[in-house]
CSV table of C-alpha atoms in Angstrom, one decimal:
chain,number,residue,atom,x,y,z
A,203,UNK,CA,0.0,0.0,0.0
A,204,UNK,CA,1.4,3.4,-1.0
A,205,UNK,CA,-0.5,6.1,0.7
A,206,UNK,CA,0.6,9.6,-0.3
A,207,UNK,CA,0.1,13.0,1.4
A,208,UNK,CA,-2.8,14.9,0.1
A,209,UNK,CA,-2.3,18.5,-0.9
A,210,UNK,CA,-4.5,20.9,1.0
A,211,UNK,CA,-6.4,24.0,0.0
A,212,UNK,CA,-4.0,26.9,-0.8
A,213,UNK,CA,-1.5,24.6,-2.6
A,214,UNK,CA,-1.0,26.1,-6.1
A,215,UNK,CA,-1.1,22.6,-7.7
A,216,UNK,CA,-4.8,22.4,-6.9
A,217,UNK,CA,-5.4,25.6,-9.0
A,218,UNK,CA,-3.4,24.5,-12.0
A,219,UNK,CA,-5.1,22.7,-14.9
A,220,UNK,CA,-3.7,19.2,-15.3
A,221,UNK,CA,-2.1,17.9,-18.5
A,222,UNK,CA,-3.5,15.1,-20.6
A,223,UNK,CA,-1.9,11.8,-20.2
A,224,UNK,CA,-0.1,10.6,-23.3
A,225,UNK,CA,1.9,7.7,-22.0
A,226,UNK,CA,-0.1,4.7,-20.7
A,227,UNK,CA,2.9,3.1,-19.0
A,228,UNK,CA,4.1,1.7,-15.7
A,229,UNK,CA,4.3,5.2,-14.1
A,230,UNK,CA,0.6,5.8,-14.9
A,231,UNK,CA,-0.3,2.4,-13.3
A,232,UNK,CA,1.7,3.4,-10.2
A,233,UNK,CA,-0.1,6.7,-10.0
A,234,UNK,CA,-3.5,5.0,-10.3
A,235,UNK,CA,-2.5,2.6,-7.5
A,236,UNK,CA,-1.2,5.5,-5.3
A,237,UNK,CA,-4.5,7.4,-5.9
A,238,UNK,CA,-6.5,4.3,-5.1
A,239,UNK,CA,-4.5,3.5,-1.9
A,240,UNK,CA,-4.6,7.1,-0.7
A,241,UNK,CA,-8.4,7.5,-1.4
A,242,UNK,CA,-9.2,4.3,0.4
A,243,UNK,CA,-7.0,5.1,3.3
A,244,UNK,CA,-8.6,8.5,3.8
A,245,UNK,CA,-12.2,7.2,3.2
A,246,UNK,CA,-12.8,9.4,0.1
A,247,UNK,CA,-15.3,8.9,-2.7
A,248,UNK,CA,-12.7,10.0,-5.2
A,249,UNK,CA,-9.2,11.4,-5.6
A,250,UNK,CA,-7.6,13.3,-8.4
A,251,UNK,CA,-3.9,13.3,-9.3
A,252,UNK,CA,-3.4,17.0,-8.5
A,253,UNK,CA,-4.4,16.2,-4.9
A,254,UNK,CA,-1.2,14.2,-4.8
A,255,UNK,CA,0.8,16.9,-6.4
A,256,UNK,CA,0.7,15.3,-9.9
A,257,UNK,CA,-0.5,17.5,-12.7
A,258,UNK,CA,-2.0,14.7,-14.9
A,259,UNK,CA,-5.7,14.2,-15.9
A,260,UNK,CA,-6.4,11.0,-13.8
A,261,UNK,CA,-8.8,10.3,-10.9
A,262,UNK,CA,-10.0,7.3,-9.0
A,263,UNK,CA,-13.5,6.8,-7.5
A,264,UNK,CA,-15.2,4.4,-5.2
A,265,UNK,CA,-18.8,5.3,-4.3
A,266,UNK,CA,-22.4,4.0,-4.6
A,267,UNK,CA,-21.1,0.5,-5.3
A,268,UNK,CA,-19.0,1.6,-8.3
A,269,UNK,CA,-15.2,1.8,-8.3
A,270,UNK,CA,-12.5,2.5,-10.9
A,271,UNK,CA,-10.4,5.2,-12.4
A,272,UNK,CA,-10.6,7.5,-15.4
A,273,UNK,CA,-7.7,8.9,-17.5
A,274,UNK,CA,-8.3,12.1,-19.6
A,275,UNK,CA,-12.0,12.2,-18.6
A,276,UNK,CA,-14.8,14.3,-20.0
A,277,UNK,CA,-18.4,14.2,-18.9
A,278,UNK,CA,-21.8,15.4,-20.1
A,279,UNK,CA,-25.1,15.7,-18.3
A,280,UNK,CA,-27.8,13.3,-19.5
A,281,UNK,CA,-30.6,15.7,-18.7
A,282,UNK,CA,-31.4,19.0,-17.0
A,283,UNK,CA,-32.0,17.4,-13.6
A,284,UNK,CA,-29.9,18.9,-10.7
A,285,UNK,CA,-29.0,17.7,-7.3
A,286,UNK,CA,-28.3,19.9,-4.3
A,287,UNK,CA,-26.4,18.1,-1.6
A,288,UNK,CA,-23.6,18.1,0.9
A,289,UNK,CA,-20.1,18.0,-0.6
A,290,UNK,CA,-16.7,17.8,0.9
A,291,UNK,CA,-13.1,17.3,-0.3
A,292,UNK,CA,-10.0,15.5,1.0
A,293,UNK,CA,-8.1,18.7,0.2
A,294,UNK,CA,-10.5,20.7,2.4
A,295,UNK,CA,-10.6,18.2,5.3
A,296,UNK,CA,-13.5,18.1,7.7
A,297,UNK,CA,-15.6,20.8,6.0
A,298,UNK,CA,-18.8,20.3,4.0
A,299,UNK,CA,-21.3,22.6,2.2
A,300,UNK,CA,-24.4,22.3,0.0
A,301,UNK,CA,-23.4,22.3,-3.6
A,302,UNK,CA,-25.5,22.0,-6.8
A,303,UNK,CA,-24.4,19.5,-9.4
A,304,UNK,CA,-25.9,17.7,-12.4
A,305,UNK,CA,-27.8,14.6,-11.2
A,306,UNK,CA,-27.1,12.3,-14.1
A,307,UNK,CA,-23.9,12.3,-16.1
A,308,UNK,CA,-22.0,10.1,-18.6
A,309,UNK,CA,-18.2,10.2,-18.3
A,310,UNK,CA,-15.8,9.0,-21.0
A,311,UNK,CA,-12.1,8.5,-20.8
A,312,UNK,CA,-9.5,5.7,-20.8
A,313,UNK,CA,-8.3,3.2,-18.2
A,314,UNK,CA,-4.6,2.9,-17.3
A,315,UNK,CA,-4.0,0.6,-20.3
A,316,UNK,CA,-5.3,3.0,-22.8
A,317,UNK,CA,-8.6,1.2,-23.3
A,318,UNK,CA,-11.8,3.4,-23.7
A,319,UNK,CA,-14.1,3.5,-20.6
A,320,UNK,CA,-17.6,4.9,-20.2
A,321,UNK,CA,-19.2,5.4,-16.7
A,322,UNK,CA,-22.8,6.4,-16.2
A,323,UNK,CA,-23.4,8.1,-12.9
A,324,UNK,CA,-26.4,9.2,-10.9
A,325,UNK,CA,-26.5,11.0,-7.5
A,326,UNK,CA,-23.3,10.5,-5.6
A,327,UNK,CA,-21.3,8.9,-8.5
A,328,UNK,CA,-22.4,11.8,-10.7
A,329,UNK,CA,-21.3,14.3,-8.0
A,330,UNK,CA,-18.0,12.5,-7.7
A,331,UNK,CA,-17.3,12.5,-11.4
A,332,UNK,CA,-18.0,16.2,-11.6
A,333,UNK,CA,-16.0,17.0,-8.5
A,334,UNK,CA,-12.9,15.0,-9.6
A,335,UNK,CA,-13.0,16.4,-13.1
A,336,UNK,CA,-13.2,19.9,-11.6
A,337,UNK,CA,-9.9,19.1,-9.8
A,338,UNK,CA,-8.3,18.3,-13.1
A,339,UNK,CA,-9.3,21.7,-14.4
A,340,UNK,CA,-7.9,23.5,-11.3
A,341,UNK,CA,-11.4,24.1,-9.9
A,342,UNK,CA,-12.4,23.3,-6.3
A,343,UNK,CA,-16.0,22.7,-5.2
A,344,UNK,CA,-16.1,25.9,-3.1
A,345,UNK,CA,-15.9,27.8,-6.5
A,346,UNK,CA,-19.3,26.3,-7.3
A,347,UNK,CA,-21.0,27.5,-4.1
A,348,UNK,CA,-23.4,30.5,-4.2
A,349,UNK,CA,-21.8,33.8,-3.1
A,350,UNK,CA,-23.1,33.8,0.5
A,351,UNK,CA,-22.1,30.1,1.1
A,352,UNK,CA,-18.7,30.6,-0.5
A,353,UNK,CA,-18.0,33.6,1.8
A,354,UNK,CA,-19.0,31.5,4.9
A,355,UNK,CA,-16.9,28.6,3.5
A,356,UNK,CA,-13.8,30.8,3.1
A,357,UNK,CA,-14.2,32.0,6.6
A,358,UNK,CA,-14.3,28.4,7.9
A,359,UNK,CA,-11.4,27.4,5.8
A,360,UNK,CA,-9.2,30.3,7.0
A,361,UNK,CA,-10.1,29.3,10.6
A,362,UNK,CA,-9.3,25.6,10.1
A,363,UNK,CA,-6.4,24.2,12.0
A,364,UNK,CA,-4.8,22.7,8.9
A,365,UNK,CA,-5.0,26.0,6.8
A,366,UNK,CA,-1.5,27.5,6.4
A,367,UNK,CA,-2.7,31.0,5.5
A,368,UNK,CA,-2.0,30.8,1.8
A,369,UNK,CA,-4.0,33.2,-0.3
A,370,UNK,CA,-7.2,31.5,-1.5
A,371,UNK,CA,-8.3,32.0,-5.1
A,372,UNK,CA,-11.6,31.3,-6.8
A,373,UNK,CA,-11.6,29.9,-10.3
A,374,UNK,CA,-14.3,29.7,-12.9
A,375,UNK,CA,-14.8,26.2,-14.2
A,376,UNK,CA,-14.5,25.8,-18.0
A,377,UNK,CA,-17.5,23.5,-17.7
A,378,UNK,CA,-21.0,24.6,-17.1
A,379,UNK,CA,-23.1,22.8,-14.5
A,380,UNK,CA,-24.3,20.5,-17.3
A,381,UNK,CA,-21.0,19.6,-19.0
A,382,UNK,CA,-20.7,22.0,-21.8
A,383,UNK,CA,-18.0,24.5,-22.2
A,384,UNK,CA,-18.9,28.0,-21.1
């Protein structure tokens, strides 16, 4: 088991868009294993490579009875249905806020061997896919909160014992709530 330290809010790697994977090699397989081991150790529903300080478009997931990983993922909403629910992040430990996401999505990407993968997600799995893909774009879920909730969230983050005082930034996702580019 190779559990890696998770980068916390304020670390610039979390705000840097990740690069597409071009080499489906042993190093990628090791990254997927490290992501999996760390996610499972921390009890997360998903974990993206930037959260381990690696700027590649890869994430793992394990929620709602589904488990796996996606390399170079994209997603689209299946319909206009939304879900509003509590969301958290291993890079913002112990803090949770209500966040609106698409309820039903289809994600496409590749596995670590370069084979195409499609994942259909509803509810928690859909939330996870969107959350982890946001990480790959340098976007954190606090960026998706309404203004009043985001202000309260930033106050809680700044007061958190783990926060090191780095300047928080807010980024606009290149994806709309329903998977299209803005």
